[in-house]
Each structure stands twice: as C-alpha cells, then as structure tokens.
PDB file of C-alpha atoms and ligand atoms in Angstrom:
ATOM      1  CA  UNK A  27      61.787-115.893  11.384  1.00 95.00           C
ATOM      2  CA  UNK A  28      64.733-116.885   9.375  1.00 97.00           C
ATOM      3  CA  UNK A  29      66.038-113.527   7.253  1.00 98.00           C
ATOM      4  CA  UNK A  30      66.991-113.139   3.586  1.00 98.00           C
ATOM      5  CA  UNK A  31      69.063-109.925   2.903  1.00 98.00           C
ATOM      6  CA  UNK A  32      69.406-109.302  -1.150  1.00 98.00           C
ATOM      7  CA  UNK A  33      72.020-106.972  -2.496  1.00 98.00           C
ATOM      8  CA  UNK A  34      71.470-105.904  -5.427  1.00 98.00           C
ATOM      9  CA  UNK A  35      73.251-103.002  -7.996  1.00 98.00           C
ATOM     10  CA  UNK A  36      70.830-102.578 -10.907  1.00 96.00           C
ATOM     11  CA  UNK A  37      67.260-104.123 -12.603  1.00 96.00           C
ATOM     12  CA  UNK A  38      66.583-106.772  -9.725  1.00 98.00           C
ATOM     13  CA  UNK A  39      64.867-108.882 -11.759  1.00 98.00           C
ATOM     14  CA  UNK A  40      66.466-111.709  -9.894  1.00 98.00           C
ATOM     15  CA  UNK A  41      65.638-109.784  -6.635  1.00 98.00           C
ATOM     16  CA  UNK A  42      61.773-109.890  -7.451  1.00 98.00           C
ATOM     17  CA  UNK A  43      61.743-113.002  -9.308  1.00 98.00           C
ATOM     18  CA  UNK A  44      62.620-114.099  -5.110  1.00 98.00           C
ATOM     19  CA  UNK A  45      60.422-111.765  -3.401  1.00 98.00           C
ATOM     20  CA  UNK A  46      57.138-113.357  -6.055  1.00 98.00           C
ATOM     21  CA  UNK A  47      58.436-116.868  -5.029  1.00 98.00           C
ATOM     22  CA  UNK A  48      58.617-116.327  -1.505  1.00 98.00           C
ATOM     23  CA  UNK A  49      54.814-114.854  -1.799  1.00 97.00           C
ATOM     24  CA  UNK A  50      53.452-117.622  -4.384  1.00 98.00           C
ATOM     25  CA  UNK A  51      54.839-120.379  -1.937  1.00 98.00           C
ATOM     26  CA  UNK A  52      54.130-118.551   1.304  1.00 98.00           C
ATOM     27  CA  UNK A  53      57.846-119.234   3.057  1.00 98.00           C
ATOM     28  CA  UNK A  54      56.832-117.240   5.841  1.00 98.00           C
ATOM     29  CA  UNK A  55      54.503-119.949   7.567  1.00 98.00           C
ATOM     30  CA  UNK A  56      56.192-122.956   5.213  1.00 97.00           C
ATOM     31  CA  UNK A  57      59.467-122.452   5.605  1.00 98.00           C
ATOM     32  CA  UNK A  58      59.374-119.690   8.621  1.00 98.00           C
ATOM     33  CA  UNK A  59      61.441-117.281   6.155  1.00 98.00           C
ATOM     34  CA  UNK A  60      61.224-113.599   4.650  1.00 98.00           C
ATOM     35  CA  UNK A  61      63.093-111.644   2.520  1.00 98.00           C
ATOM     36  CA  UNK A  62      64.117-109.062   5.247  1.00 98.00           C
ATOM     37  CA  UNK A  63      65.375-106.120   3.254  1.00 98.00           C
ATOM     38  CA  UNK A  64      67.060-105.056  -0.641  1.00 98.00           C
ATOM     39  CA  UNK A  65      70.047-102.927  -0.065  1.00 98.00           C
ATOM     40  CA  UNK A  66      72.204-101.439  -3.072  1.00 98.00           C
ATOM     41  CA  UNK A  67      75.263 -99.777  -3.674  1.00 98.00           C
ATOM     42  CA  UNK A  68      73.861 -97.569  -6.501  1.00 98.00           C
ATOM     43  CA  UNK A  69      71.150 -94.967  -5.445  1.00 98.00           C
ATOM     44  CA  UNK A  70      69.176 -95.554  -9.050  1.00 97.00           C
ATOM     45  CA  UNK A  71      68.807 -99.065  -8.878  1.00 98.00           C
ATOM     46  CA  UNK A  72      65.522 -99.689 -10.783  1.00 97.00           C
ATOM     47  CA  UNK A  73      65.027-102.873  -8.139  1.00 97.00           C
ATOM     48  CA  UNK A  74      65.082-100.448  -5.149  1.00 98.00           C
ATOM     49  CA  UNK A  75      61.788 -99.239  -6.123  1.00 97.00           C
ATOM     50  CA  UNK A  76      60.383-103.087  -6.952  1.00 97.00           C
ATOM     51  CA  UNK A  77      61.151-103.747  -3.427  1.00 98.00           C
ATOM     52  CA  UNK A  78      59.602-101.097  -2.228  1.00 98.00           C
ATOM     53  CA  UNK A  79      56.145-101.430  -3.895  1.00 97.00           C
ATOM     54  CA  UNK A  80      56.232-105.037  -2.185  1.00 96.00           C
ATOM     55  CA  UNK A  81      56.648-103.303   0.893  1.00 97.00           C
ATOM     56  CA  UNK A  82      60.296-104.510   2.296  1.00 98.00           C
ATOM     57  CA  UNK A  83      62.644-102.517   3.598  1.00 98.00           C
ATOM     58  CA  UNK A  84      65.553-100.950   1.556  1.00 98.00           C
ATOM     59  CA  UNK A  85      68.804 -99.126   1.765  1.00 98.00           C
ATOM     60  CA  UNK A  86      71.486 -98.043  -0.516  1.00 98.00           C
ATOM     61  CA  UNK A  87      75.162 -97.496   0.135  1.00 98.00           C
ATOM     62  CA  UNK A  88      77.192 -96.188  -2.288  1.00 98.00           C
ATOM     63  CA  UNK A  89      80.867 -97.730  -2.170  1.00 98.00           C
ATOM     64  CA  UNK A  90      82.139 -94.072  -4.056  1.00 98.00           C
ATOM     65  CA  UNK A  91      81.614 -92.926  -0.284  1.00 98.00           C
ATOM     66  CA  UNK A  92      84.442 -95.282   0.591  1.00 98.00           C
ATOM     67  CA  UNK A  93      88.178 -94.977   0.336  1.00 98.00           C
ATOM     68  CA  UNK A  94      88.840 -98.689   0.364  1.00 98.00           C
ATOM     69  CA  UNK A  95      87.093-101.609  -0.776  1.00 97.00           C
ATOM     70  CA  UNK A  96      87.740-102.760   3.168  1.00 98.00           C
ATOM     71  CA  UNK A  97      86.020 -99.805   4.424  1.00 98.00           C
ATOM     72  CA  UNK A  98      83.022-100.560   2.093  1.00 98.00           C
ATOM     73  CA  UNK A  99      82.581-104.528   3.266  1.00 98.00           C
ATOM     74  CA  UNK A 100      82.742-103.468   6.964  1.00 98.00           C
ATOM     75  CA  UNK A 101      79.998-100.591   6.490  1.00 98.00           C
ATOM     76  CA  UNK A 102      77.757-103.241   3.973  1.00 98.00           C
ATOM     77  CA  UNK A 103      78.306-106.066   6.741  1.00 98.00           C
ATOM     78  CA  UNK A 104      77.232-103.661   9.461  1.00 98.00           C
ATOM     79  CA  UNK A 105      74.147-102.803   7.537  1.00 98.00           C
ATOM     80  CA  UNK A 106      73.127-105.864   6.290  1.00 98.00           C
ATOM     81  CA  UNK A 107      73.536-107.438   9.887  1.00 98.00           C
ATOM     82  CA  UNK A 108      71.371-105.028  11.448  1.00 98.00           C
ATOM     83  CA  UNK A 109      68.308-105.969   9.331  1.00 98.00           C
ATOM     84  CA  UNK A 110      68.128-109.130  11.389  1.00 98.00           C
ATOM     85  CA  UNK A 111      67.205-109.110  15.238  1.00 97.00           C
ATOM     86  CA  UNK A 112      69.773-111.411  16.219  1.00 97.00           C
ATOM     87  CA  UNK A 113      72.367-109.228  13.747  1.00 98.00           C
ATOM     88  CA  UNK A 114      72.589-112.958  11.735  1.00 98.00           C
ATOM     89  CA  UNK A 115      70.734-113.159   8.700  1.00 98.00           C
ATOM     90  CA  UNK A 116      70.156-116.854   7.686  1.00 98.00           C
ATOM     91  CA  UNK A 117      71.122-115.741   3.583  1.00 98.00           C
ATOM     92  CA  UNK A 118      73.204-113.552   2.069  1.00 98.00           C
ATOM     93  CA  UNK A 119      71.806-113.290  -1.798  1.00 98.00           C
ATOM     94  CA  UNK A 120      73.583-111.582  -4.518  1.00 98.00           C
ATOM     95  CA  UNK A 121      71.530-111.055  -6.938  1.00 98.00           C
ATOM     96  CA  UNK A 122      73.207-108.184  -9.672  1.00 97.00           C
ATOM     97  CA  UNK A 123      75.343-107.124  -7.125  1.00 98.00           C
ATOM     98  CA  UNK A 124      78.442-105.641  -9.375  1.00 96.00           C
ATOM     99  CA  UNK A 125      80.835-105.080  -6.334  1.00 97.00           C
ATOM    100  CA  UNK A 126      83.876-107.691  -5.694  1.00 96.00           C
ATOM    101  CA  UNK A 127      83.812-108.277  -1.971  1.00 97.00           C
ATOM    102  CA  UNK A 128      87.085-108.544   0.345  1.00 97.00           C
ATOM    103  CA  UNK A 129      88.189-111.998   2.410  1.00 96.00           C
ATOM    104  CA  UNK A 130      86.839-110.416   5.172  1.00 97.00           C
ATOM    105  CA  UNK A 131      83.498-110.308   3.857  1.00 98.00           C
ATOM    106  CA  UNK A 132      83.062-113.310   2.334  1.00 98.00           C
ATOM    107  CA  UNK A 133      84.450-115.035   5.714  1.00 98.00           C
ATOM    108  CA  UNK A 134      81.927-112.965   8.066  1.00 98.00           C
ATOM    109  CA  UNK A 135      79.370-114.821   5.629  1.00 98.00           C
ATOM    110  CA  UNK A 136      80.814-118.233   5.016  1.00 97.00           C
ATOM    111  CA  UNK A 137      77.969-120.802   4.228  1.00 96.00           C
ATOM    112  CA  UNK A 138      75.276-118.260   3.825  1.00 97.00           C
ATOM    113  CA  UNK A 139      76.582-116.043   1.080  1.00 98.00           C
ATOM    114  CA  UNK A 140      75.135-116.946  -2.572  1.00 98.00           C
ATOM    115  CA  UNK A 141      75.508-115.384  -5.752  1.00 98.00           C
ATOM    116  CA  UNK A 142      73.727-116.014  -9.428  1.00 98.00           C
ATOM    117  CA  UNK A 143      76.160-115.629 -12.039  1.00 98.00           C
ATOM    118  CA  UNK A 144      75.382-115.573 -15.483  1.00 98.00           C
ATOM    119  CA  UNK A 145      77.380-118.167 -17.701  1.00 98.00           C
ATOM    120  CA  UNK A 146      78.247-122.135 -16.860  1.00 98.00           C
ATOM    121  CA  UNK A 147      80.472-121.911 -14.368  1.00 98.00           C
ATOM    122  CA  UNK A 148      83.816-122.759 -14.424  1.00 98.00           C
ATOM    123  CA  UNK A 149      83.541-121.015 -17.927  1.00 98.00           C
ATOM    124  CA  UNK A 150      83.311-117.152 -18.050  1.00 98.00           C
ATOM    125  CA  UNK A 151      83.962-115.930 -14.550  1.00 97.00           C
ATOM    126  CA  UNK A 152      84.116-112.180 -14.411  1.00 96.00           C
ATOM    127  CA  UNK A 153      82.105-109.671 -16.442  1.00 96.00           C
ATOM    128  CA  UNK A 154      80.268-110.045 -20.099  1.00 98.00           C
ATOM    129  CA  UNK A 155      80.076-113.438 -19.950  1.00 98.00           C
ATOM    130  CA  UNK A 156      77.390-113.406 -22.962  1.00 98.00           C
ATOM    131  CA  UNK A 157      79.133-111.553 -25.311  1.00 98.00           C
ATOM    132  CA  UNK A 158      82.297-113.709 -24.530  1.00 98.00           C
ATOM    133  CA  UNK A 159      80.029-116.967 -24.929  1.00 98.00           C
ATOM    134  CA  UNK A 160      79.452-115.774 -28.481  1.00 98.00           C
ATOM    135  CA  UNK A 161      82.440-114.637 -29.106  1.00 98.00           C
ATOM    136  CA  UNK A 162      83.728-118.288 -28.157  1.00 98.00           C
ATOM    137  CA  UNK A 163      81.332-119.803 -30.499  1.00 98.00           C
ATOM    138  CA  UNK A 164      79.544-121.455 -27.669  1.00 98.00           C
ATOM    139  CA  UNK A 165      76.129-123.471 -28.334  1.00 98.00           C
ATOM    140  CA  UNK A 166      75.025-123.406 -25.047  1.00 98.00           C
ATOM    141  CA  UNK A 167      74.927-120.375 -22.104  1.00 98.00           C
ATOM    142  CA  UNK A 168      73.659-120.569 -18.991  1.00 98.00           C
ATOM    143  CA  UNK A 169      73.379-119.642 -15.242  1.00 98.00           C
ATOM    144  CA  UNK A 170      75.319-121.007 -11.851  1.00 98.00           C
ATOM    145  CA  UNK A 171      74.127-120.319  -8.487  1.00 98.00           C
ATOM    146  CA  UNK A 172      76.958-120.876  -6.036  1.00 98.00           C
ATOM    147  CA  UNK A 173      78.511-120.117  -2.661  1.00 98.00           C
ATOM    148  CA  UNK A 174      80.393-117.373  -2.911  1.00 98.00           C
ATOM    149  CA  UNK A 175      84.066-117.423  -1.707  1.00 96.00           C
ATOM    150  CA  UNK A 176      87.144-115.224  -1.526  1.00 92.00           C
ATOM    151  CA  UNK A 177      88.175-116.342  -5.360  1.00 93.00           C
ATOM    152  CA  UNK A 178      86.139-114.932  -7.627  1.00 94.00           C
ATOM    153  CA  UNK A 179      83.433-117.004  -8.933  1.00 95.00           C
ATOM    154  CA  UNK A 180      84.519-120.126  -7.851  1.00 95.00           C
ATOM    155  CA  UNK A 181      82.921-120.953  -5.389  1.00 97.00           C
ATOM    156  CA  UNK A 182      80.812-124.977  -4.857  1.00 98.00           C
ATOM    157  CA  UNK A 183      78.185-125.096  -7.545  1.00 98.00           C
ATOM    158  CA  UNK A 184      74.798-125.407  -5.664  1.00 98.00           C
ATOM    159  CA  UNK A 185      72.914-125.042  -9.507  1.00 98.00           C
ATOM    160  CA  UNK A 186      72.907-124.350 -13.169  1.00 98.00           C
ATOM    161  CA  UNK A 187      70.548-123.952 -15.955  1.00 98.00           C
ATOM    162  CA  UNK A 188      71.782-124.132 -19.734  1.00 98.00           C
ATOM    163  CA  UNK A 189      69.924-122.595 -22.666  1.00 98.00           C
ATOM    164  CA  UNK A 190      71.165-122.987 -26.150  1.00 98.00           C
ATOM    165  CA  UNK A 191      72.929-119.948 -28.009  1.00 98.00           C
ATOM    166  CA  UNK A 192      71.045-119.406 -31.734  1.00 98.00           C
ATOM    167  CA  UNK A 193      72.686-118.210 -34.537  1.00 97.00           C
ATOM    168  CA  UNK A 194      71.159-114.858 -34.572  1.00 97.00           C
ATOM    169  CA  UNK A 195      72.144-114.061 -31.160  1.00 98.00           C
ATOM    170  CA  UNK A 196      73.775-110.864 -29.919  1.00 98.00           C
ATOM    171  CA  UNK A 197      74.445-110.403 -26.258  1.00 98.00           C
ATOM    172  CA  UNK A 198      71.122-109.119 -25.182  1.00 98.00           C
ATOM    173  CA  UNK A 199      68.746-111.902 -26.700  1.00 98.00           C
ATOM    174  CA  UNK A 200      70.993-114.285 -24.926  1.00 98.00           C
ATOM    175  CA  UNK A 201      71.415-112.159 -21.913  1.00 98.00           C
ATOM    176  CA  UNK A 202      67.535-112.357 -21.855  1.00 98.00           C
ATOM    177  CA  UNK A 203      66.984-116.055 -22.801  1.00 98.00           C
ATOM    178  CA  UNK A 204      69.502-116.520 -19.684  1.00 98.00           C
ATOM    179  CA  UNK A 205      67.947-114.274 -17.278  1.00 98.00           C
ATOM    180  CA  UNK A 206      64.415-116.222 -17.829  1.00 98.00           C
ATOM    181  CA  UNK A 207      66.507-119.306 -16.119  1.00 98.00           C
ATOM    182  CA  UNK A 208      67.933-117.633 -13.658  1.00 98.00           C
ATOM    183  CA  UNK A 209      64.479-116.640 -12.238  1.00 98.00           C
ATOM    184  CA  UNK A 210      63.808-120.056 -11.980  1.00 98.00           C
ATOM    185  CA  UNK A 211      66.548-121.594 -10.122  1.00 98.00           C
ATOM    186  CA  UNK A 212      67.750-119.022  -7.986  1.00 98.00           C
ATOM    187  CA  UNK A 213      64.151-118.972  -6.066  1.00 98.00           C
ATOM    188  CA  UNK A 214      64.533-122.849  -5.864  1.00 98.00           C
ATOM    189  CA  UNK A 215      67.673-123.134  -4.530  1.00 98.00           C
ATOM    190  CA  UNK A 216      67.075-120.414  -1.884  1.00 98.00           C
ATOM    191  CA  UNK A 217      64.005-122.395  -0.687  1.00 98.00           C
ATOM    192  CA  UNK A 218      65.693-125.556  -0.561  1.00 98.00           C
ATOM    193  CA  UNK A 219      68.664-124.141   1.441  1.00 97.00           C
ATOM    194  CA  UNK A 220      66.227-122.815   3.497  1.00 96.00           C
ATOM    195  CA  UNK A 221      63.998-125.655   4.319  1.00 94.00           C
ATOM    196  CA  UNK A 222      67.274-127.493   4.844  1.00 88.00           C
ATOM    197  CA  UNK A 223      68.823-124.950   7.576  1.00 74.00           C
TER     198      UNK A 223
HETATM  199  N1  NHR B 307      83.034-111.451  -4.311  1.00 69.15           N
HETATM  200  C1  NHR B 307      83.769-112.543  -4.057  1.00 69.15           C
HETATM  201  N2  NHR B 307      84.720-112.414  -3.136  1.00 69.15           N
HETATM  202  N3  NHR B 307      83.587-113.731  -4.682  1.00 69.15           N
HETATM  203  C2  NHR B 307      82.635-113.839  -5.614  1.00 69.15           C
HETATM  204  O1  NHR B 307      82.480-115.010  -6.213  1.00 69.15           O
HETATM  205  C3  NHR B 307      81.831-112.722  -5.964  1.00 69.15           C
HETATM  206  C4  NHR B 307      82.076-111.525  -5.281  1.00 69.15           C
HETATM  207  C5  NHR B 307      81.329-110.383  -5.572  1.00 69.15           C
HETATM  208  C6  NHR B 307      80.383-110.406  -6.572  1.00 69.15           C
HETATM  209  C7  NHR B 307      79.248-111.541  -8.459  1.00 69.15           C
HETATM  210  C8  NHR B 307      80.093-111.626  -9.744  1.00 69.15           C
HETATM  211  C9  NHR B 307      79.280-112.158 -10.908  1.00 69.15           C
HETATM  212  O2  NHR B 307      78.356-112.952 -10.728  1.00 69.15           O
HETATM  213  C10 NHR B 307      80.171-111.578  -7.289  1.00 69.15           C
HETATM  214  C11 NHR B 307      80.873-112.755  -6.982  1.00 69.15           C
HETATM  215  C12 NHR B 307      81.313-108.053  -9.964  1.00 69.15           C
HETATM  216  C13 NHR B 307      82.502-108.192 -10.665  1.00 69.15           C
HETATM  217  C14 NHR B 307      83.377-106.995 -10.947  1.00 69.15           C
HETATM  218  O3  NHR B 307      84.364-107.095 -11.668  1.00 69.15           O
HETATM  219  C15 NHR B 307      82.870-109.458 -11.048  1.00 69.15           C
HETATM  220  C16 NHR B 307      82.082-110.542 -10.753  1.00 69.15           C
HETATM  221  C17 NHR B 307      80.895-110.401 -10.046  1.00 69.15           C
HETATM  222  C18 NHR B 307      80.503-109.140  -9.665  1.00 69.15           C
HETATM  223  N4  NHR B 307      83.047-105.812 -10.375  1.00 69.15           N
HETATM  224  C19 NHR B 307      83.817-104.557 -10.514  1.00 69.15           C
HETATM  225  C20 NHR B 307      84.609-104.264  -9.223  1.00 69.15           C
HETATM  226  O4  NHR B 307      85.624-103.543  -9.350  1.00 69.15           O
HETATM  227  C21 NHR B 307      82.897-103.374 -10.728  1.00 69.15           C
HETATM  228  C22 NHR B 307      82.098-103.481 -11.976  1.00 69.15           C
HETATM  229  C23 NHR B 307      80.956-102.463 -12.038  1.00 69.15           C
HETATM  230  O5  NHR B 307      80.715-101.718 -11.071  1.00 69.15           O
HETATM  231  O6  NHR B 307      80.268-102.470 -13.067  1.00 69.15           O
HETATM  232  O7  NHR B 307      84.194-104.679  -8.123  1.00 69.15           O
HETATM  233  O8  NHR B 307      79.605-111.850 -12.085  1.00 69.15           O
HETATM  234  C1  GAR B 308      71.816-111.207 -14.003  1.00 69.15           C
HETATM  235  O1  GAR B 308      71.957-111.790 -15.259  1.00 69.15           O
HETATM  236  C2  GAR B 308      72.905-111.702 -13.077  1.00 69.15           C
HETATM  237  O2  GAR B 308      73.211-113.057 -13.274  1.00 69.15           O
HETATM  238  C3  GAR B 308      74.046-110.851 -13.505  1.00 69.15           C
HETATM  239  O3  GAR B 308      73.499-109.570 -13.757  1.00 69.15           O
HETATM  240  C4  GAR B 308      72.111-109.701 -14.069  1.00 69.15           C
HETATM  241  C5  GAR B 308      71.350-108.926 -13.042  1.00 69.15           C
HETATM  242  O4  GAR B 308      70.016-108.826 -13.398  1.00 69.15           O
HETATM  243  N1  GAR B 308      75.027-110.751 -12.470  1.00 69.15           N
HETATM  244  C6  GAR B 308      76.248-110.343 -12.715  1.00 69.15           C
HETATM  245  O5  GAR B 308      76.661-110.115 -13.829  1.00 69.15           O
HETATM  246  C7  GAR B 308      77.085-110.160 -11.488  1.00 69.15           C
HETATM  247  N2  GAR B 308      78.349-109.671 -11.863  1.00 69.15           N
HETATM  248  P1  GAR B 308      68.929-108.368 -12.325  1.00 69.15           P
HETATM  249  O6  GAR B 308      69.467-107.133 -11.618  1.00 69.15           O
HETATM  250  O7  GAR B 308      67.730-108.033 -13.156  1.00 69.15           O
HETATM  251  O8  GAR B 308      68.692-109.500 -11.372  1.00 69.15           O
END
C-alpha cells in the first residue's frame, strides 16, 4: 500500500476534501493508496478531529516544544516516517501547514513533498496572499499545487486553478471562492502522481 501523510495546522478542509476523494474513487484497490495518517503542529486543529471521525490515524507536534526550527524538522520527519512500514511514505501533502521547513527537510522529501498554496504562483508567495491580491487590484486569484523546495514557494508548478476577484470582494469571500478550487485540484493531482509512481 502506497502511504499519504498530510500535515496540516488549522481547518483541513483541503485535508478532507483528500480523504472524500480517496473514498469516492476507492484509491485503495485503484490506485493501491491510503491516506496513512493527519499530523499537526497545533493541538486545536479543527482538521484533527475530521480525520479522526474518518477513522485515520493522527498526531500533533507542537514546534513551541522545539528550540530550533532544525530540531522541529528532524522530530516531524521521524514521525511522519514512522506512519509507513517501510519508514517511506510515497507523499508528503501540505495541506494548511503554516510552518516553513529547513533544507534538510525538504531534501529528506525531495520528489514527494507537495504543498497547495493559495494565490497564482509566482505571484504572492508568503502569507495573505488574498488580501494582497486585492490590494494589487488583481482580477483574477487562484491556487498552485507544487513541489515544495528549499525556497519558499517556488517550487515546479504541478497545477493551478484561477477564479476571478469581484468588486465586492474582501479577503474572506475570495479566500472562500479560492478554497472551493483548491478542493478540486489538489485531490487530482495527488491521484495522478500516484497512479504515475
Ligand atoms: N517550506 C519550504 N521549505 N518551502 C516551501 O515552499 C514551503 C515550506 C513550508 C510551508 C506552505 C506555504 C504556503 O503555501 C509551505 C511552503 C508558512 C509560511 C510562514 O511564513 C509561509 C508559506 C507557507 C507556509 N510561516 C511562519 C513561519 O515562521 C509561521 C506563520 C504562522 O504560524 O502563522 O514558519 O503559503
Ligand atoms: C488553504 O487556502 C491553503 O491554500 C492555505 O491555507 C488554507 C488552509 O485551509 N495555505 C497556506 O496559506 C499555507 N501557508 P484548510 O486548512 O481548510 O485546508
């Protein structure tokens, strides 16, 4: 069985917009895959408790118990390796997960890490991307699902979805016009890497 580890820090909306894919298109005897576990590095993660009514495992570990962001990767890499019997997941999946992660991360992973950021990548890396889109005067928002590398956001483009920005938009009716997309492509490309692996 090929294993899908989601990290996650908040709603995981993304998170169980994967979990009801995986279920709707049965991956487990299609494409041999499950979504193995939902870890989190905040204890109050509404998704923690989404995950858990679907019956996968979770875990939380909080990076305040860490003195260095180093110390933090090598703990979350020795936890998220361990919910796979060989101690290899086939997928990484970011999915709300608000922690930057260190080179030695993000090597450990290479070619299975993916994150879902919310804007059209290469515009808006970093944090409130929607408000910044209006700000901007943008007509069009969106979502990028990518491979995630050492420099922040910029890793190869694997998929985007655009939505236009209305004139009565504030950050949360975007945010939420945004996040609809993003529940549709992240699920697809996951099950395209997947039945390409
Ligand atoms: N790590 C690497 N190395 N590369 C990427 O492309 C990453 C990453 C870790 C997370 C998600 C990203 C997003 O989609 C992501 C991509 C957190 C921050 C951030 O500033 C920025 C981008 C992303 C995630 N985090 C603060 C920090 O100090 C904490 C903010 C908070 O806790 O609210 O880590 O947007
Ligand atoms: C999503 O919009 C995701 O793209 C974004 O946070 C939201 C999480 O929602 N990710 C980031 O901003 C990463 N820095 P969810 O927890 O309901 O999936």
């Amino acid at each position: 069985m090929k294993n899908i580890v989601i990290l996650i820090s908040g709603g995981g909306s993304n998170m169980a917009a994967i979990v009801k894919t995986a279920q709707q298109q049965n991956w487990a005897d299609k494409l041999g895959a499950r979504v193995a576990a939902v870890l989190s590095n905040k204890a109050d993660a509404k998704g923690l408790a989404l995950a858990q009514a679907q019956g996968i495992p979770t875990a939380v570990l909080d990076h305040k118990n860490f003195e260095t962001r180093e110390a933090f990767d090598q703990a979350l890499m020795q936890l998220i390796d361990a919910q796979d019997p060989q101690g290899r997941p086939d997928l990484v999946v970011l999915a709300g997960f608000m922690r930057i992660l260190t080179l030695g991360f993000v090597d450990h992973y290479a070619g299975r890490l993916l994150n879902i950021h919310p804007s059209l990548l290469p515009a808006f890396t970093g944090l409130h991307t929607h408000r910044r889109a209006i700000e901007a005067g943008c007509k069009f928002a969106g979502a990028t699902v990518h491979q995630v590398t050492a420099e922040l956001d910029h890793g190869p483009i694997l998929a985007q979805a655009v939505v236009p920005v209305l004139p009565e938009d504030d950050e949360h009716t975007l945010a939420a016009r945004v996040l609809t997309q993003e529940h549709r492509i992240y699920p697809e490309v996951i099950a395209h890497l997947l039945s390409s692996k």
